[in-house]
mmCIF file of C-alpha atoms in Angstrom:
data_model
loop_
_atom_site.group_PDB
_atom_site.id
_atom_site.type_symbol
_atom_site.label_atom_id
_atom_site.label_comp_id
_atom_site.label_asym_id
_atom_site.label_seq_id
_atom_site.Cartn_x
_atom_site.Cartn_y
_atom_site.Cartn_z
ATOM 1 C CA UNK U 995 -30.168 -26.846 -59.093
ATOM 2 C CA UNK U 996 -31.282 -25.209 -55.880
ATOM 3 C CA UNK U 997 -28.342 -23.316 -54.393
ATOM 4 C CA UNK U 998 -28.732 -21.269 -51.200
ATOM 5 C CA UNK U 999 -26.477 -18.745 -49.629
ATOM 6 C CA UNK U 1000 -26.427 -18.472 -45.844
ATOM 7 C CA UNK U 1001 -24.880 -15.065 -45.210
ATOM 8 C CA UNK U 1002 -23.586 -13.641 -41.965
ATOM 9 C CA UNK U 1003 -20.543 -12.466 -40.072
ATOM 10 C CA UNK U 1004 -20.299 -15.708 -38.017
ATOM 11 C CA UNK U 1005 -18.252 -14.008 -35.270
ATOM 12 C CA UNK U 1006 -18.268 -16.822 -34.248
ATOM 13 C CA UNK U 1007 -20.534 -19.506 -35.708
ATOM 14 C CA UNK U 1008 -22.943 -20.711 -33.028
ATOM 15 C CA UNK U 1009 -24.929 -23.889 -32.413
ATOM 16 C CA UNK U 1010 -27.944 -21.970 -33.713
ATOM 17 C CA UNK U 1011 -26.209 -21.344 -37.025
ATOM 18 C CA UNK U 1012 -25.105 -24.970 -37.201
ATOM 19 C CA UNK U 1013 -28.685 -26.152 -36.493
ATOM 20 C CA UNK U 1014 -30.144 -24.011 -39.318
ATOM 21 C CA UNK U 1015 -27.534 -25.184 -41.816
ATOM 22 C CA UNK U 1016 -27.858 -28.876 -40.958
ATOM 23 C CA UNK U 1017 -31.662 -28.758 -41.179
ATOM 24 C CA UNK U 1018 -31.390 -26.934 -44.524
ATOM 25 C CA UNK U 1019 -29.123 -29.517 -46.132
ATOM 26 C CA UNK U 1020 -31.990 -31.766 -47.311
ATOM 27 C CA UNK U 1021 -33.767 -28.733 -48.798
ATOM 28 C CA UNK U 1022 -31.003 -27.606 -51.167
ATOM 29 C CA UNK U 1023 -28.556 -29.136 -53.599
ATOM 30 C CA UNK U 1024 -25.837 -26.844 -52.270
ATOM 31 C CA UNK U 1025 -25.461 -24.407 -49.372
ATOM 32 C CA UNK U 1026 -22.801 -21.710 -49.524
ATOM 33 C CA UNK U 1027 -22.015 -20.206 -46.166
ATOM 34 C CA UNK U 1028 -21.005 -16.653 -47.084
ATOM 35 C CA UNK U 1029 -19.023 -14.684 -44.557
ATOM 36 C CA UNK U 1030 -19.622 -11.018 -45.170
ATOM 37 C CA UNK U 1031 -16.771 -8.572 -44.807
ATOM 38 C CA UNK U 1032 -17.620 -5.165 -43.376
ATOM 39 C CA UNK U 1033 -14.561 -2.904 -42.979
ATOM 40 C CA UNK U 1034 -16.524 -0.716 -40.533
ATOM 41 C CA UNK U 1035 -17.159 -3.606 -38.100
ATOM 42 C CA UNK U 1036 -14.708 -4.727 -35.410
ATOM 43 C CA UNK U 1037 -14.647 -8.482 -35.161
ATOM 44 C CA UNK U 1038 -13.530 -10.667 -32.238
ATOM 45 C CA UNK U 1039 -12.212 -13.376 -34.549
ATOM 46 C CA UNK U 1040 -10.134 -12.757 -37.715
ATOM 47 C CA UNK U 1041 -11.783 -13.698 -40.990
ATOM 48 C CA UNK U 1042 -9.592 -16.730 -41.666
ATOM 49 C CA UNK U 1043 -10.292 -18.108 -38.229
ATOM 50 C CA UNK U 1044 -14.096 -17.681 -38.647
ATOM 51 C CA UNK U 1045 -13.811 -19.435 -42.036
ATOM 52 C CA UNK U 1046 -11.791 -22.291 -40.488
ATOM 53 C CA UNK U 1047 -14.335 -22.765 -37.684
ATOM 54 C CA UNK U 1048 -17.093 -23.202 -40.260
ATOM 55 C CA UNK U 1049 -15.068 -25.403 -42.644
ATOM 56 C CA UNK U 1050 -14.112 -27.718 -39.747
ATOM 57 C CA UNK U 1051 -17.713 -27.857 -38.488
ATOM 58 C CA UNK U 1052 -18.967 -28.996 -41.930
ATOM 59 C CA UNK U 1053 -15.920 -30.907 -43.146
ATOM 60 C CA UNK U 1054 -17.943 -34.103 -43.634
ATOM 61 C CA UNK U 1055 -20.787 -32.380 -45.488
ATOM 62 C CA UNK U 1056 -20.094 -32.212 -49.302
ATOM 63 C CA UNK U 1057 -23.142 -29.999 -49.958
ATOM 64 C CA UNK U 1058 -21.768 -27.175 -47.769
ATOM 65 C CA UNK U 1059 -19.001 -24.790 -48.764
ATOM 66 C CA UNK U 1060 -17.623 -21.533 -47.247
ATOM 67 C CA UNK U 1061 -16.660 -18.330 -49.017
ATOM 68 C CA UNK U 1062 -16.063 -14.689 -48.091
ATOM 69 C CA UNK U 1063 -17.596 -11.652 -49.811
ATOM 70 C CA UNK U 1064 -18.070 -7.917 -49.759
ATOM 71 C CA UNK U 1065 -21.058 -5.987 -50.946
ATOM 72 C CA UNK U 1066 -24.682 -6.907 -51.386
ATOM 73 C CA UNK U 1067 -25.720 -10.510 -50.815
ATOM 74 C CA UNK U 1068 -27.965 -10.462 -53.909
ATOM 75 C CA UNK U 1069 -24.914 -9.524 -56.032
ATOM 76 C CA UNK U 1070 -23.116 -12.564 -54.650
ATOM 77 C CA UNK U 1071 -26.147 -14.714 -55.387
ATOM 78 C CA UNK U 1072 -26.128 -13.523 -58.989
ATOM 79 C CA UNK U 1073 -22.345 -14.028 -59.305
ATOM 80 C CA UNK U 1074 -22.470 -17.670 -58.120
ATOM 81 C CA UNK U 1075 -25.938 -18.514 -59.476
ATOM 82 C CA UNK U 1076 -27.585 -18.981 -56.115
ATOM 83 C CA UNK U 1077 -31.351 -18.726 -56.230
ATOM 84 C CA UNK U 1078 -32.128 -18.646 -52.497
ATOM 85 C CA UNK U 1079 -30.953 -16.826 -49.401
ATOM 86 C CA UNK U 1080 -31.254 -18.912 -46.211
ATOM 87 C CA UNK U 1081 -31.932 -17.154 -42.925
ATOM 88 C CA UNK U 1082 -32.646 -18.348 -39.404
ATOM 89 C CA UNK U 1083 -35.282 -16.723 -37.164
ATOM 90 C CA UNK U 1084 -34.970 -16.732 -33.414
ATOM 91 C CA UNK U 1085 -37.712 -14.394 -32.399
ATOM 92 C CA UNK U 1086 -40.292 -11.832 -33.663
ATOM 93 C CA UNK U 1087 -37.694 -9.073 -33.786
ATOM 94 C CA UNK U 1088 -35.548 -11.173 -36.095
ATOM 95 C CA UNK U 1089 -38.588 -11.728 -38.311
ATOM 96 C CA UNK U 1090 -39.371 -8.027 -38.673
ATOM 97 C CA UNK U 1091 -35.773 -7.180 -39.502
ATOM 98 C CA UNK U 1092 -35.284 -10.071 -41.885
ATOM 99 C CA UNK U 1093 -38.642 -9.514 -43.581
ATOM 100 C CA UNK U 1094 -37.655 -6.036 -44.639
ATOM 101 C CA UNK U 1095 -34.358 -7.277 -46.036
ATOM 102 C CA UNK U 1096 -36.098 -10.124 -47.876
ATOM 103 C CA UNK U 1097 -38.638 -7.761 -49.475
ATOM 104 C CA UNK U 1098 -35.832 -5.445 -50.548
ATOM 105 C CA UNK U 1099 -33.776 -8.297 -51.990
ATOM 106 C CA UNK U 1100 -36.770 -9.644 -53.909
ATOM 107 C CA UNK U 1101 -37.559 -6.149 -55.238
ATOM 108 C CA UNK U 1102 -34.000 -5.737 -56.450
ATOM 109 C CA UNK U 1103 -33.685 -9.262 -57.822
ATOM 110 C CA UNK U 1104 -35.712 -12.442 -58.227
ATOM 111 C CA UNK U 1105 -33.916 -14.134 -55.351
ATOM 112 C CA UNK U 1106 -36.193 -15.608 -52.682
ATOM 113 C CA UNK U 1107 -35.377 -15.785 -48.991
ATOM 114 C CA UNK U 1108 -36.149 -18.999 -47.115
ATOM 115 C CA UNK U 1109 -36.623 -18.709 -43.371
ATOM 116 C CA UNK U 1110 -36.083 -21.546 -40.896
ATOM 117 C CA UNK U 1111 -37.087 -21.186 -37.264
ATOM 118 C CA UNK U 1112 -34.294 -21.976 -34.838
ATOM 119 C CA UNK U 1113 -34.708 -24.968 -32.624
ATOM 120 C CA UNK U 1114 -36.053 -24.168 -29.174
ATOM 121 C CA UNK U 1115 -32.788 -25.431 -27.613
ATOM 122 C CA UNK U 1116 -30.715 -22.895 -29.544
ATOM 123 C CA UNK U 1117 -33.128 -19.964 -29.996
ATOM 124 C CA UNK U 1118 -31.511 -17.878 -27.261
ATOM 125 C CA UNK U 1119 -27.994 -18.078 -28.715
ATOM 126 C CA UNK U 1120 -26.491 -15.219 -30.694
ATOM 127 C CA UNK U 1121 -22.912 -14.432 -31.701
ATOM 128 C CA UNK U 1122 -23.015 -11.276 -29.577
ATOM 129 C CA UNK U 1123 -24.002 -13.322 -26.506
ATOM 130 C CA UNK U 1124 -21.169 -15.778 -27.253
ATOM 131 C CA UNK U 1125 -18.665 -12.918 -27.588
ATOM 132 C CA UNK U 1126 -19.821 -11.541 -24.230
ATOM 133 C CA UNK U 1127 -19.428 -14.938 -22.576
ATOM 134 C CA UNK U 1128 -15.931 -15.257 -24.074
ATOM 135 C CA UNK U 1129 -14.906 -11.728 -22.930
ATOM 136 C CA UNK U 1130 -16.053 -12.586 -19.416
ATOM 137 C CA UNK U 1131 -14.291 -16.018 -19.360
ATOM 138 C CA UNK U 1132 -17.526 -18.012 -19.299
ATOM 139 C CA UNK U 1133 -18.278 -21.467 -20.724
ATOM 140 C CA UNK U 1134 -18.639 -20.447 -24.357
ATOM 141 C CA UNK U 1135 -18.163 -24.080 -25.419
ATOM 142 C CA UNK U 1136 -21.838 -24.703 -24.499
ATOM 143 C CA UNK U 1137 -22.921 -22.326 -27.265
ATOM 144 C CA UNK U 1138 -20.675 -23.064 -30.261
ATOM 145 C CA UNK U 1139 -19.615 -26.040 -32.368
ATOM 146 C CA UNK U 1140 -16.506 -27.921 -31.176
ATOM 147 C CA UNK U 1141 -14.396 -26.325 -33.916
ATOM 148 C CA UNK U 1142 -14.605 -22.967 -32.171
ATOM 149 C CA UNK U 1143 -11.561 -22.611 -29.957
ATOM 150 C CA UNK U 1144 -10.528 -19.469 -28.063
ATOM 151 C CA UNK U 1145 -6.857 -19.126 -27.401
ATOM 152 C CA UNK U 1146 -6.275 -17.301 -24.120
#
């Protein structure tokens, strides 16, 4: 069984994340969206809200599940028997950063990282851009799945 973990903070999930996950569904038997918890990081959305956004976005997709975790992603992979880490690449800077992590993960385990290029129509979207648009009362709805709702 080919199980992939798609890790991230998803603060919030974006159309770019959704695109990568939907395009990966035919490639894997199961995709676990893993929301990492970092106590040092300040999030815009609480963990349970981020989880709910993702669960609602993929409610009709039985191959996708959502969990939360702390620690190294490879330890989570080993714990739940996932043999792949799924990552999206928007630009060359993403590739350089993700390549180093993928090499480290493979060195520390036998887990492979699979990269998918983001679609051109979503390649400019990042969670940090979405948070900035939200903070400045912009049209964030153009950048996120319908499940993401900001209460004012």
